[in-house]
Structure formats: C-alpha cells, structure tokens
XYZ file of C-alpha atoms in Angstrom:
738
model
C 15.212 28.813 0.881
C 17.033 31.921 2.381
C 14.870 35.224 2.041
C 17.485 36.626 -0.740
C 17.286 33.638 -2.524
C 13.142 34.116 -1.804
C 13.352 37.344 -3.156
C 15.079 36.721 -6.424
C 12.579 33.826 -7.233
C 10.205 36.420 -6.557
C 12.167 38.810 -8.575
C 12.014 36.443 -11.550
C 8.434 35.947 -12.025
C 7.710 39.225 -11.818
C 10.009 40.651 -14.300
C 9.089 41.806 -17.329
C 6.938 39.098 -19.570
C 9.471 38.682 -22.502
C 12.552 38.492 -20.747
C 11.884 35.698 -17.954
C 12.996 32.111 -18.032
C 11.232 29.741 -15.230
C 13.397 26.217 -14.057
C 10.361 23.683 -14.860
C 10.359 20.213 -13.703
C 9.806 17.116 -16.217
C 8.561 13.694 -15.651
C 12.035 11.692 -17.008
C 15.400 10.561 -14.843
C 17.169 14.305 -15.269
C 18.874 15.117 -12.197
C 17.775 19.036 -12.493
C 14.775 21.117 -13.674
C 15.161 22.513 -18.003
C 14.964 26.001 -18.300
C 12.291 27.496 -20.747
C 11.007 30.875 -21.346
C 7.538 32.510 -20.537
C 5.767 33.628 -23.510
C 4.272 37.480 -23.321
C 1.068 36.972 -22.055
C 1.109 33.831 -20.207
C 1.345 33.552 -16.146
C 3.071 30.953 -14.059
C 4.339 30.971 -10.789
C 6.064 27.980 -8.880
C 4.166 25.398 -8.921
C 2.169 25.805 -11.853
C 1.295 22.379 -13.588
C 2.580 23.148 -17.553
C 2.844 21.754 -20.620
C 6.583 22.001 -22.060
C 8.563 21.255 -25.529
C 11.068 17.766 -24.782
C 12.627 16.544 -28.154
C 9.403 16.218 -30.365
C 7.232 15.007 -27.624
C 4.980 17.467 -25.510
C 5.202 16.379 -21.574
C 3.828 17.550 -18.427
C 5.554 19.264 -15.863
C 5.968 21.432 -12.899
C 7.271 24.769 -12.507
C 10.174 24.471 -10.048
C 11.831 26.754 -7.424
C 14.739 28.043 -8.120
C 16.902 31.683 -9.765
C 17.814 32.978 -12.741
C 20.578 30.773 -14.740
C 21.644 33.480 -17.074
C 20.429 31.828 -20.061
C 18.792 34.328 -22.726
C 14.922 33.539 -23.253
C 15.153 33.878 -26.742
C 17.722 30.701 -26.977
C 15.180 28.768 -24.928
C 11.970 27.270 -25.694
C 9.214 28.292 -24.583
C 6.183 27.060 -22.157
C 3.338 25.626 -24.590
C 0.541 25.685 -22.132
C -0.126 26.102 -18.112
C -3.438 24.080 -17.145
C -6.160 25.487 -15.054
C -5.814 23.789 -11.756
C -4.137 24.917 -8.419
C -0.205 25.564 -8.284
C 1.333 22.521 -6.361
C 2.511 24.286 -2.618
C 5.518 24.906 -1.099
C 5.222 21.969 0.763
C 4.630 19.361 -1.754
C 7.575 20.522 -3.504
C 9.696 20.454 -0.854
C 8.517 16.958 0.211
C 9.391 16.221 -3.367
C 12.501 17.510 -2.985
C 13.282 15.827 0.118
C 12.471 12.556 -1.639
C 14.950 12.753 -4.641
C 17.532 13.371 -2.291
C 16.848 11.337 0.360
C 15.953 7.961 -2.188
C 18.640 9.144 -4.228
C 16.089 9.776 -7.374
C 15.818 11.754 -9.872
C 13.496 14.832 -8.759
C 11.268 14.310 -12.174
C 10.537 10.859 -11.459
C 9.271 11.901 -7.900
C 7.222 14.648 -9.195
C 5.633 12.377 -11.447
C 4.143 10.601 -8.813
C 1.768 13.511 -7.712
C 0.995 14.103 -11.243
C -0.612 10.651 -11.997
C -3.776 11.983 -13.336
C -3.418 13.723 -16.365
C -6.614 14.763 -17.853
C -7.209 15.708 -13.808
C -5.396 19.336 -14.681
C -7.797 21.506 -16.332
C -11.348 22.024 -14.660
C -13.931 19.071 -15.094
C -16.743 19.993 -17.571
C -19.887 20.978 -16.271
C -23.074 18.946 -15.628
C -26.476 19.389 -17.785
C -28.707 20.082 -15.567
C -32.833 21.018 -15.181
C -34.522 23.957 -13.393
C -38.403 23.814 -13.086
C -39.863 27.658 -14.879
C -43.535 27.012 -13.969
C -46.740 25.429 -15.516
C -48.434 22.487 -16.427
C -48.098 19.891 -19.139
C -52.028 20.061 -20.456
C -52.048 16.225 -20.269
C -51.262 15.675 -16.320
C -50.824 11.921 -15.848
C -49.441 10.359 -12.176
C -46.250 10.007 -13.471
C -45.864 13.899 -14.193
C -47.269 14.830 -11.211
C -44.858 12.995 -9.630
C -42.268 14.630 -11.203
C -43.344 18.447 -10.953
C -43.908 17.379 -7.185
C -40.284 16.827 -6.364
C -39.362 19.794 -8.480
C -41.379 22.059 -6.810
C -38.978 22.734 -4.029
C -36.467 25.315 -6.848
C -33.405 23.023 -6.824
C -31.998 21.976 -9.752
C -31.383 18.421 -11.125
C -29.789 16.559 -13.685
C -32.104 14.853 -15.820
C -31.351 11.368 -14.666
C -31.263 12.493 -11.183
C -34.597 14.005 -11.283
C -36.499 10.858 -13.014
C -34.923 8.758 -10.340
C -36.490 10.853 -7.888
C -39.682 10.710 -9.098
C -39.624 7.386 -9.707
C -40.451 7.771 -13.468
C -38.604 6.884 -16.479
C -36.047 9.520 -18.170
C -38.822 9.764 -21.316
C -41.533 11.366 -18.652
C -38.690 14.006 -17.714
C -37.940 14.329 -21.354
C -41.561 15.114 -22.537
C -41.574 17.910 -19.794
C -38.648 19.670 -21.325
C -39.807 19.168 -24.550
C -43.212 21.527 -23.321
C -41.012 24.087 -21.721
C -42.016 23.385 -18.048
C -37.751 22.740 -17.202
C -35.248 24.954 -18.798
C -31.711 23.666 -19.375
C -28.614 25.436 -17.091
C -25.373 23.881 -16.259
C -24.131 22.774 -12.991
C -21.026 22.048 -11.403
C -19.569 18.337 -11.592
C -20.523 16.672 -8.143
C -18.699 15.508 -5.498
C -16.727 11.533 -5.769
C -18.301 11.311 -2.225
C -20.337 13.342 0.519
C -18.914 15.598 2.800
C -18.242 13.377 6.377
C -19.631 14.648 9.200
C -17.484 14.695 12.067
C -20.157 14.853 14.822
C -22.500 12.173 13.057
C -22.322 8.955 14.679
C -19.742 9.701 17.627
C -18.446 6.612 19.448
C -18.978 5.469 22.559
C -15.599 4.790 23.683
C -14.488 3.197 27.276
C -11.784 2.639 29.494
C -8.040 2.920 27.575
C -9.706 3.876 24.589
C -11.437 6.787 25.699
C -8.167 8.068 26.824
C -6.217 6.943 24.209
C -8.618 9.245 21.964
C -8.496 12.042 24.546
C -4.118 12.120 24.192
C -4.500 11.721 20.142
C -7.467 14.604 20.299
C -4.710 16.644 22.298
C -2.025 16.324 19.800
C -4.098 17.138 16.762
C -5.794 20.352 18.657
C -1.699 21.881 18.771
C -1.967 21.902 14.970
C 1.661 21.309 14.889
C 4.059 18.351 13.952
C 4.156 15.323 16.226
C 4.021 11.424 15.874
C 1.559 8.939 17.469
C 2.015 5.486 17.731
C -1.083 3.919 18.327
C 0.183 0.396 19.690
C -3.336 -2.241 20.511
C -4.061 -5.466 20.165
C -5.989 -6.968 17.977
C -9.768 -6.200 18.068
C -8.696 -3.330 21.006
C -10.548 -0.446 18.723
C -7.470 1.325 17.515
C -9.974 2.263 14.720
C -12.358 3.869 16.576
C -9.668 5.948 18.457
C -7.840 7.490 15.048
C -11.304 8.164 13.937
C -11.900 10.653 16.973
C -8.809 12.521 15.638
C -9.828 12.568 12.287
C -13.288 14.127 13.430
C -11.145 16.823 15.075
C -9.039 17.608 12.054
C -12.140 17.654 10.307
C -13.704 20.250 12.454
C -10.443 22.279 12.367
C -11.133 22.604 8.407
C -8.000 20.292 7.522
C -7.608 17.260 4.897
C -7.136 13.894 6.234
C -4.892 11.058 4.401
C -5.381 7.420 5.561
C -2.788 4.765 4.409
C -3.915 1.598 4.425
C -1.768 -1.581 3.248
C -4.406 -3.218 0.837
C -6.474 -0.656 0.193
C -8.246 -2.443 -2.706
C -9.143 -5.724 -0.082
C -10.754 -2.799 2.686
C -14.537 -2.100 2.051
C -15.343 -3.152 5.062
C -13.176 -0.046 6.287
C -14.946 2.298 3.784
C -18.401 1.077 5.917
C -16.752 1.586 8.866
C -15.838 5.016 8.190
C -19.294 6.000 6.662
C -21.286 4.750 9.411
C -19.328 7.322 12.058
C -19.012 10.071 9.575
C -21.855 9.785 7.065
C -19.768 9.429 4.168
C -17.124 7.201 2.745
C -13.662 8.567 2.070
C -12.599 8.651 -1.370
C -10.187 5.768 -2.559
C -7.249 6.293 -4.242
C -5.490 3.050 -5.773
C -4.213 0.783 -8.902
C -7.328 -0.470 -9.440
C -9.355 2.835 -9.100
C -10.823 3.559 -12.970
C -9.131 6.091 -14.597
C -11.998 8.556 -14.547
C -12.328 8.458 -11.035
C -9.136 8.714 -10.498
C -8.828 11.918 -12.020
C -11.723 13.307 -9.797
C -10.063 12.238 -6.886
C -6.671 14.270 -7.838
C -8.700 16.952 -8.948
C -10.632 17.532 -5.959
C -8.001 16.743 -3.304
C -6.117 19.609 -4.814
C -8.971 21.733 -5.154
C -9.810 21.012 -1.408
C -13.287 19.612 -2.141
C -12.136 15.765 -0.734
C -11.660 16.072 2.382
C -10.995 12.239 3.060
C -8.773 10.160 1.145
C -8.178 6.627 2.087
C -5.876 5.029 -0.175
C -2.360 2.909 -1.050
C 0.640 4.264 -0.650
C 0.849 6.097 -3.844
C -2.065 8.484 -2.145
C 0.878 10.202 -0.149
C 1.764 11.926 -3.414
C -1.940 13.450 -3.709
C -1.093 17.153 -3.745
C -3.603 18.496 -0.912
C -5.013 21.765 -1.086
C -4.522 21.545 2.885
C -3.172 18.641 4.613
C -3.744 18.584 8.263
C -2.980 14.503 9.306
C -1.955 11.336 8.196
C -3.063 8.313 9.474
C -1.003 5.138 8.509
C -2.787 2.017 9.050
C -1.160 -1.237 10.277
C 2.136 0.687 10.254
C 4.528 -2.526 10.257
C 3.269 -3.471 6.954
C 5.946 -4.530 4.333
C 3.457 -3.088 1.478
C 4.140 0.274 2.154
C 7.620 -0.036 0.720
C 7.761 0.378 -3.106
C 10.572 -1.028 -4.864
C 9.963 0.207 -8.691
C 11.990 3.466 -9.840
C 11.996 4.934 -7.062
C 11.991 3.137 -4.255
C 10.761 4.347 -0.841
C 9.095 3.134 2.249
C 5.248 5.366 2.602
C 5.227 4.886 6.228
C 8.910 6.714 6.986
C 7.828 9.071 4.069
C 4.425 10.137 5.592
C 6.337 11.034 8.518
C 8.502 13.362 6.425
C 6.006 14.963 4.766
C 3.395 15.502 8.103
C 7.631 17.738 9.390
C 7.601 19.690 6.387
C 3.803 20.945 6.420
C 4.171 20.820 10.256
C 0.711 18.696 10.885
C 0.493 15.557 13.488
C 1.084 11.940 11.935
C -0.693 8.761 13.503
C 1.186 5.285 13.591
C -1.623 2.292 13.627
C -0.619 -1.421 14.811
C -1.266 -4.346 16.727
C 2.399 -5.343 16.317
C 4.478 -2.075 15.512
C 8.042 -2.303 13.627
C 11.253 -2.087 15.343
C 12.009 1.418 14.459
C 8.620 2.736 15.480
C 8.807 0.657 18.976
C 12.477 2.440 19.181
C 11.440 5.913 18.288
C 8.368 5.248 20.741
C 11.244 4.316 23.509
C 13.322 7.508 22.819
C 10.753 9.850 23.261
C 10.772 10.941 19.210
C 7.141 8.941 19.132
C 4.383 9.741 21.874
C 3.075 5.880 22.341
C -0.779 5.275 23.275
C -0.993 1.665 24.397
C -4.760 -0.687 24.046
C -3.737 -3.453 25.847
C -7.000 -5.147 25.536
C -9.744 -5.698 23.574
C -13.086 -3.636 22.907
C -16.050 -4.596 24.873
C -16.038 -8.516 26.596
C -13.995 -9.928 23.676
C -10.867 -11.931 25.008
C -7.722 -12.775 22.804
C -7.577 -16.033 21.764
C -5.729 -19.276 24.059
C -2.350 -19.785 21.439
C -0.631 -23.666 21.743
C 2.166 -24.587 19.972
C 1.770 -27.895 17.844
C 4.959 -29.884 18.089
C 4.767 -31.582 14.740
C 8.065 -33.751 15.701
C 5.212 -35.079 18.062
C 2.244 -34.597 16.428
C 2.857 -35.485 12.842
C 0.914 -35.552 10.212
C -0.591 -38.966 8.236
C 1.245 -39.781 5.591
C 0.550 -37.016 2.261
C -1.007 -34.826 4.661
C 0.092 -31.514 6.144
C -2.468 -31.122 8.814
C -1.603 -32.735 12.641
C -4.190 -34.900 13.988
C -4.476 -32.136 16.807
C -5.389 -29.598 14.486
C -8.016 -31.424 12.582
C -9.634 -32.548 16.048
C -9.965 -28.894 16.596
C -11.128 -27.757 12.834
C -13.983 -30.908 13.784
C -15.085 -28.924 16.791
C -15.433 -25.966 15.330
C -17.369 -26.506 12.542
C -19.812 -28.847 14.503
C -20.632 -25.577 16.672
C -21.385 -24.204 13.404
C -18.166 -21.992 14.037
C -15.537 -20.401 11.862
C -11.874 -22.156 11.527
C -9.264 -19.965 9.293
C -6.171 -22.279 8.160
C -3.197 -19.857 7.140
C -0.166 -20.753 4.851
C 1.587 -17.981 3.076
C 2.283 -19.884 -0.124
C -0.076 -19.235 -2.937
C -0.840 -22.621 -5.589
C -1.169 -25.972 -5.196
C 2.703 -26.736 -4.327
C 6.467 -25.053 -4.635
C 8.013 -27.660 -6.440
C 7.366 -30.446 -8.840
C 10.093 -33.070 -9.509
C 9.763 -36.415 -11.517
C 10.259 -39.641 -9.501
C 11.776 -41.352 -12.320
C 15.030 -39.278 -13.513
C 14.676 -35.877 -10.476
C 14.037 -33.473 -12.968
C 12.623 -30.114 -11.424
C 10.255 -27.759 -13.495
C 12.334 -23.975 -13.037
C 11.702 -21.303 -15.434
C 13.645 -20.707 -17.839
C 13.713 -16.736 -16.794
C 14.296 -16.797 -13.623
C 16.140 -18.774 -10.867
C 13.283 -20.361 -8.810
C 11.395 -22.894 -9.065
C 7.602 -23.026 -10.784
C 4.576 -23.443 -8.528
C 2.164 -25.608 -9.240
C -1.845 -23.723 -9.639
C -3.956 -27.295 -9.694
C -7.218 -25.128 -10.022
C -6.087 -23.685 -12.939
C -3.873 -27.017 -14.470
C -0.853 -24.668 -14.623
C 2.696 -24.228 -13.316
C 3.776 -20.645 -12.738
C 6.800 -18.612 -11.972
C 5.547 -15.788 -9.078
C 8.660 -13.780 -9.760
C 8.286 -12.559 -13.704
C 4.515 -14.285 -14.217
C 6.091 -17.114 -17.074
C 3.101 -19.816 -17.148
C 2.759 -23.494 -18.787
C 0.541 -25.813 -18.875
C 1.232 -28.945 -16.871
C 1.907 -31.827 -18.321
C 1.266 -35.465 -18.300
C 4.773 -36.988 -19.144
C 8.475 -35.619 -17.670
C 9.972 -33.299 -20.595
C 13.418 -34.633 -19.108
C 13.134 -38.684 -19.253
C 9.316 -38.482 -21.011
C 8.285 -41.134 -18.154
C 4.239 -41.010 -17.452
C 2.054 -40.206 -14.075
C 5.923 -39.521 -12.415
C 5.116 -35.946 -11.660
C 5.413 -35.763 -7.732
C 4.017 -32.295 -6.444
C 6.439 -31.416 -3.153
C 4.994 -29.155 -0.261
C 2.252 -27.817 0.110
C 0.191 -24.566 -1.038
C -3.322 -23.476 -0.597
C -5.006 -25.384 -3.162
C -3.250 -28.449 -1.659
C -4.267 -27.853 2.524
C -8.011 -26.820 0.630
C -7.556 -30.555 -0.747
C -6.555 -32.362 2.542
C -9.368 -30.309 4.613
C -12.167 -31.352 1.855
C -10.742 -34.736 2.612
C -11.107 -34.428 6.087
C -14.517 -32.444 6.485
C -16.034 -33.276 3.010
C -19.213 -31.674 4.062
C -18.003 -28.022 5.219
C -17.986 -25.039 3.127
C -14.454 -24.057 2.203
C -13.069 -21.102 0.597
C -9.886 -20.612 -0.396
C -8.401 -16.738 -0.508
C -5.256 -15.832 -2.230
C -4.070 -12.811 -4.196
C -4.062 -15.367 -7.315
C -7.839 -16.108 -6.830
C -9.824 -15.981 -9.974
C -11.958 -12.626 -10.834
C -9.178 -10.236 -8.931
C -10.050 -8.228 -6.781
C -14.079 -8.067 -7.005
C -14.202 -11.620 -6.206
C -12.424 -11.181 -3.028
C -14.082 -8.782 -2.103
C -17.045 -10.994 -2.389
C -15.387 -14.001 -0.600
C -14.340 -12.079 2.407
C -18.557 -10.256 2.775
C -19.809 -14.065 2.397
C -17.164 -15.191 5.395
C -18.090 -12.369 7.127
C -21.667 -13.399 6.718
C -21.192 -16.859 8.148
C -21.528 -18.511 4.481
C -18.356 -20.481 4.823
C -17.301 -22.937 7.614
C -13.839 -23.547 6.805
C -11.311 -20.461 5.490
C -7.630 -21.084 3.779
C -5.637 -18.622 3.078
C -2.047 -16.641 2.258
C -1.347 -13.395 4.171
C -4.807 -11.819 2.708
C -6.316 -12.959 5.838
C -4.216 -11.095 7.992
C -5.151 -7.626 7.153
C -7.631 -6.071 9.718
C -10.616 -8.139 8.582
C -13.410 -8.615 11.035
C -14.833 -12.475 11.117
C -17.478 -12.527 14.012
C -17.948 -16.367 13.832
C -13.792 -17.148 13.133
C -13.208 -19.209 16.547
C -10.417 -20.852 15.689
C -6.816 -19.961 13.619
C -4.761 -22.585 12.530
C -1.494 -21.967 11.339
C -0.058 -24.789 9.262
C 3.822 -23.915 9.115
C 4.546 -21.405 11.151
C 8.200 -21.233 10.480
C 7.450 -20.467 6.984
C 9.122 -17.091 7.515
C 12.092 -17.782 9.499
C 13.642 -20.144 6.621
C 16.065 -17.291 5.398
C 18.852 -15.123 5.451
C 16.168 -11.612 6.224
C 17.395 -10.016 9.342
C 14.188 -8.445 10.069
C 12.985 -12.708 9.273
C 12.370 -12.935 13.656
C 9.809 -9.874 13.434
C 8.226 -10.269 10.056
C 6.893 -13.692 11.406
C 6.058 -12.425 14.811
C 3.491 -9.740 13.310
C 2.383 -11.836 10.810
C 1.019 -14.657 12.949
C 0.427 -12.407 15.574
C -2.652 -10.535 13.047
C -3.537 -13.811 11.849
C -4.164 -15.559 14.655
C -6.156 -11.861 15.948
C -8.955 -12.894 13.959
C -10.393 -15.054 15.789
C -12.903 -14.236 18.373
C -13.337 -10.669 17.976
C -16.848 -10.875 18.892
C -16.532 -11.741 22.416
C -17.042 -16.077 21.422
C -13.856 -18.278 23.057
C -11.712 -18.706 20.718
C -8.197 -20.769 19.919
C -5.180 -20.345 17.896
C -2.853 -23.186 17.089
C 0.449 -23.138 15.441
C 1.976 -26.140 14.119
C 5.718 -25.929 14.550
C 9.005 -27.747 14.543
C 10.773 -25.429 16.492
C 8.477 -24.684 19.453
C 11.467 -23.490 21.566
C 12.180 -20.576 18.921
C 11.685 -17.231 20.652
C 9.057 -16.030 18.128
C 6.514 -19.135 18.902
C 7.304 -18.276 22.635
C 6.397 -14.852 22.368
C 3.218 -15.623 20.096
C 1.473 -18.169 22.372
C 2.776 -16.153 25.690
C 1.680 -13.042 24.522
C 4.939 -11.283 26.083
C 5.204 -9.279 22.987
C 7.226 -6.802 25.434
C 9.937 -9.763 25.593
C 9.752 -10.386 22.110
C 10.590 -6.420 21.408
C 13.442 -6.308 24.012
C 15.399 -9.195 22.705
C 14.640 -7.915 19.002
C 16.115 -4.583 19.666
C 18.808 -5.711 21.425
C 20.204 -7.974 18.479
C 19.556 -5.038 16.677
C 21.693 -2.451 18.690
C 24.744 -5.190 19.166
C 24.660 -6.261 15.250
C 24.293 -1.962 14.639
C 21.085 -2.719 12.086
C 18.272 -0.540 11.845
C 17.339 1.146 13.894
C 20.657 1.510 15.185
C 22.259 1.179 11.939
C 21.726 2.108 8.043
C 21.695 -0.192 5.231
C 21.563 0.414 1.733
C 21.248 -1.912 -1.527
C 22.408 -1.791 -4.552
C 20.960 -4.004 -7.207
C 23.016 -4.551 -10.526
C 21.456 -6.296 -13.728
C 22.520 -7.240 -16.956
C 21.380 -9.520 -19.687
C 25.036 -11.736 -18.998
C 26.267 -12.729 -15.730
C 29.667 -11.722 -16.645
C 28.300 -7.795 -17.799
C 26.611 -7.784 -14.467
C 29.734 -9.122 -12.339
C 32.331 -6.884 -13.635
C 29.787 -3.773 -13.451
C 29.228 -4.576 -9.849
C 32.948 -5.117 -8.794
C 33.645 -1.942 -10.765
C 30.939 -0.130 -8.198
C 32.606 -1.576 -5.591
C 36.080 -0.808 -6.500
C 34.674 2.947 -7.185
C 33.553 3.106 -3.237
C 35.313 5.429 -1.364
C 36.939 4.623 1.589
C 35.060 6.235 4.501
C 35.057 5.407 8.726
C 32.058 3.784 9.959
C 30.493 2.927 6.362
C 31.385 -0.494 4.725
C 30.666 -2.187 1.451
C 29.933 -6.019 1.456
C 29.670 -8.285 -2.200
C 29.370 -7.459 -5.054
C 27.771 -11.332 -4.163
C 24.546 -13.100 -6.770
C 21.203 -11.925 -5.448
C 19.458 -14.961 -3.775
C 17.379 -14.690 -6.903
C 20.153 -14.543 -9.073
C 18.218 -14.601 -12.488
C 14.922 -12.559 -12.957
C 13.222 -12.034 -16.191
C 16.275 -13.423 -17.985
C 18.646 -10.974 -16.022
C 21.474 -11.979 -14.025
C 21.744 -9.834 -10.411
C 24.754 -9.536 -8.463
C 24.225 -7.670 -5.183
C 25.949 -4.956 -2.786
C 25.052 -4.170 0.282
C 26.137 -1.009 2.478
C 26.736 -1.179 6.087
C 26.651 2.408 7.996
C 26.355 3.536 11.342
C 23.285 5.710 12.153
C 25.073 8.968 11.896
C 26.539 7.611 8.927
C 26.396 10.586 5.761
C 24.879 6.978 3.737
C 23.908 9.454 0.727
C 26.738 11.378 0.562
C 28.990 8.164 0.644
C 26.586 6.941 -2.333
C 26.658 9.919 -4.394
C 30.283 9.623 -4.526
C 30.313 5.757 -5.081
C 27.605 6.196 -8.037
C 30.270 9.660 -9.474
C 33.109 7.562 -9.708
C 31.357 4.262 -10.867
C 31.763 2.767 -14.835
C 29.029 4.443 -16.519
C 25.804 1.708 -17.304
C 26.458 0.415 -20.548
C 24.772 -1.645 -23.033
C 21.821 -3.726 -20.857
C 23.897 -3.046 -17.245
C 21.101 -1.611 -14.664
C 21.791 -0.298 -10.946
C 19.188 0.005 -8.772
C 19.431 1.850 -5.866
C 17.102 0.567 -2.859
C 17.540 3.256 1.294
C 16.671 1.424 3.773
C 15.834 -2.174 1.790
C 12.592 -4.199 3.399
C 13.663 -6.773 0.832
C 16.836 -9.044 0.577
C 16.616 -11.149 -2.669
C-alpha cells in the first residue's frame, strides 16, 4: 500500500465515530470485503476480529485494509461485536491477500482458514486457584501435613494440582479450605505446553552436521528472508541440524512453525523435540480436540506458544511474531490441499517467509525437482548431508527381476525375498514389506461371467477389505458387504481377488512364517490414529518381526531393529500418466528403503520389479540420485513442465455427463488467444465419475514467465455461468492429474 493510501486509511479509522465505515472480510466466497458501519463508542482497526450481520445470520469477519467507499454509514448495517483478541497482523493480512490472488480463490475463504477456532476469539476464563493464608487445623493428620508443607512456599495452586503434588485426595484439600486455611484466588489459564529452553540439551554435532548447522544458524541470525534446503540422506541427522536453527530463533525471542506431512503419526518427533528443548511443541492438526485447538490458536496469536508443530493448515495460524518456518519432508504430496482453496503449503510457506521477512528451511532426503532447480539456480541455499550420522551405513540395495525370480502360483513374494525375510527373522531383527495399496485386493471379479465389482457412484473398482469382510470404494467411501454369490449370474464361491493389497501380503507372510509376529500398517486400520501410534511404538520397541505397510511407513519413522526392507511392487507408481510419476516413485522408494539400518546394523533393501532397467530403479540401487535428478530436470525443461513451465487444472463436474461436457467446452471456447499459453481438452478426467458427479478436465499449459492468473481470470470472466449442478474447480500448480 502506498503512503497516501495508508494515510487515507489511517484517517478513515480516526474519523468521527458516527461517520465511520470499514471493509470487513467475511468467510464466504465473495470477491471482496463488505462495508459495515462502526457503532458509536466501538474501536476497531485493520485486523480486528469482529462479528457482523450477513443476511439473517451473524458471522465472524476481519476488518480489512481499504479506503472509503463513499457509502453513507447510515445505509450500512453496523458491526455487532469486536472480539477481545489481538488483531491479525499486517503481514498475515498481506499473506491472505497473496494466497487468494495466486490461487484465484475468494479472499474470504482464505481468511476462514486463519479463523478456524471461533471460541478462541475471547480470552480464556480464569482458573480458580488456592493460596495458603496461614494457620493449622486442630486435628493434624499426615495427609494434611503434606498439603501444608507443599503449600508453604507461598505459590498459588489449583485444587487438583495441590492434591496431586502432596499425594493426597482432593477431599483433604477441601477440608482445609473449609477451615479457612486457604483462600480462593483466580489464576491465568495455564499454557498448553511449557516454554522450550534452547539451552536444555544442546546436541553434539559431528562433521558435516556441524558445518550444516553453522550455515543454517548464520542465516537465522541475519533475521531476514532466505530459503535454505537441507538435502541429506535418510538418517543423516537433518532434524538435529534444524533444531539448532530453532534454538537460535528462540534465543532471538521469535516464534517457530514446524510443518510436518503427517503430524497425527509423529509422536516420535514430539519426543525428540522434548529431549532437545525440555518441552514439547504445541500441536495443530485435524485430530486435535476442539478445546485444545482453541487454546493453541489463542496462545499462538498472543505469543504464549513459542513453537507449533503442525500439518499444512498450521501455516494459517496468526502468530504474534513468527521468525522461522521449517518444512520437513518438503517433497511430500500431503502438503497439497485439494479442497475449497487449492494450495501447496511448501510454496506458501516460502511466500509467508518473504512477506514476513524471516528465514524458511526446507528439509528432505529426496527433495522435489522444483526445490532442486531453485537450489541450483541460487534462489535457495543448499546444505548437503551426504552420510548417515555416527556409524550407520545406508542399506545395500538390490533389484529382484520378477521375470527371473517369479513367485509361486497365487503368491506375490519372490523366493529371493522370502529367503531374506527368513534370515532376518532368525537373527531377531525386523523386516518391512512395503506395498502402497490398502486392503486385500484392488479388484474382485466372477470367474464364471466376468462381473467386476465397481462403485455405483464412481468410475473405480471396489477394493476388498477381507479383515472387515467389505468391498469399499477408496474415492467416495461407499462400502458393501462381500457377497458369497455373484450378483450378476448368481454363482456361489466363484469370486476371485485380483492383485495384492497389504492384507493379502500379510496372509502370504503368515503362510510362510506362522511363528513370526506380524503387524499391518495402513491408514484405514481399525482404531484410527491412536491405534497407529501404538503400533508404531510397538515396532520401535521390537515387539514385531515383520511389518507390512503402505506409504505410512515412509514418513520418517525410526525403527532400531529394522534391517530388511522389501518393496513388493516397485513398478506400481510408474503405471500412470502423471508427469511426476518417476519423481514420486523415486522419492517414495528411497524413503522406504531408508527405514533400514538407521542404528548401524547391516541392512538390505530388495526391490521386486519387472522393469529393472528403468532409470528410477537404476538410480535407487546405484545411490546416484544426482544422475536421476539431472535426467528428470532435463526432461522437464525439454517439455516445458514445472518448474520450467506452468500448469493449471480445471475440473468441471455435474450430475450429468452432458452438462459437464457442455460447460467444459464453453470454457474452452472462452479462453483468450495468448502467446505462450495453451489449453488442452476438455477430456474426461481419468476418474470420470466421483460421488455420482461426471468430471471433465481442462489443462492450461504456459511458459515459466506466463501470466497464468491473468489468463485464467480473463477465461473465467468470459465463460458461461455455473448453472444447475455444474461446479468448477481451479487448481494452480496441480499435483494430482486424476
């Protein structure tokens, strides 16, 4: 904002109370803020969180930046209430505006992500406490004596806290209160986590770790925007390196945000953080209880919480004084949100750092191609950790050519892998079998008539989950009981499962190793996140011999006894038209094999493949990641694909195929003729039917310097209006092509 407009806005807010109007951004898909009047005696400023009337409802909004719109305040509805919480900072408001403009999303929907805890906008209620005022009871008991001794330090206590500290029941404390020995006072609510201490347990860094930490800390000390990429092999100590950057930021009195791709499954990370800083970070993710979510939001905006570890949505927490963002496993697809506001949290973290003028650190053993290119071009500074910490060595990796070492009839594990599992179990070490496919089998059909079980709402097969005796759609969640007879021809006992899922691999493992303790890890495991955390703890303690899992097992877990990793189907991720298929497969398989040998034990990785000469397979077993990235970057540059080109995906859906296709064609015809930008399609999306809605896709392709947003705005303005059941989804920089 220019100086003149800033002065105008300041004058607006300093105007006589009876004549003030202010713009308020409300959490709905409106293109701009609405104007409201400010009642006499009410004080607001840009960023104030308010309640305003919207139609017949009262909604939460934020007073926004802007000038006088010339509307008579008497003709406007007044603000109903101003919440007693700090206003959103100028940096946060600029960030919301930037995300909205880049993703072509309504700014109100972006602001809504920053206001996800409405009960936190008012101060937390005071907590009733006790203070010792002196005196002794006529009848002294050992329990009462312990309470008095504990409370004699003059500190204030909560009733339950004092009872716990003294080792007595709360009834003992109640008796002393009744005798007037304690008085009731009110205490501020306790913090959700203790204050982290940057000096609590400084790490002993070695060699390249020490050099990397010095470089990262140097960037933090400058206190200005920079992006660093920590590129280190699995087990190289990347976490300990960025812990030093966190310590330096805390010493400077700033707050820290750590983004993790699967926060609900990273209890081990919280423990590592506590070991280093003496306290856990506050958590922020979808499984957080509403009351705790409100506390974390409130204490982040007031500055009481110094460090938050969270999923991608934590990026929109309105911190009081954010000074550092860490994006761990920056390559992970989980950072892409594909609902309402489509954004990539890794890229938006860099934007937030630039707007707030503070450093951002990206971390990965297998960086994204985009980050690699930014590192090579000098946009990011790159820090390499080429070896594992201590004496640990990377696993020896070998390919199993499935054309030469075929599994037995009805099986999916080659004899080579089965022998390796047997040797590992004999040594009382752990083996991990990885297959990125949930359930028992991806397809069920009838041997007699060929009937295939398909979801009635989606163009996808129903996946058999034998443990639950269900057929389930992994797109919409539709489930039905597994029948005994074919619904098409009525034949009994002729339904056959085609292909393996993790449950089927577990069945095969138990047939070969009936005495081994086997655990299956999958996102649809019964019991949810709590059960998964217990299973992960059990594996880390050595309470399992063979682990069979999906991509959950690739998320940075540390299993001390894991010495063998077997990839059941290394080719699985390559079997689609996704331009990122090779990169994703390389990253996932590298991360999975990196689970082995992290504590120094001799380890192995075996990859079952029908394409042993594929560049991805050769890059993984040779350990030559540089050659893989060089080839992948060269191919992207030749095809003008990201990061050398720009993509945007438009999905048009409707209840009928005709409506979806017609609207998509209308949008295609409305596209302006611009040099360097082309529109491909419309064509049916690979998933042509999801939740009963027919889907057509347009793909917009442009050069790196193309004004993609301007092109899309012009295209949308000339496109037919959405009518009936038609819906349009716009995704800038798409990660999924389904």
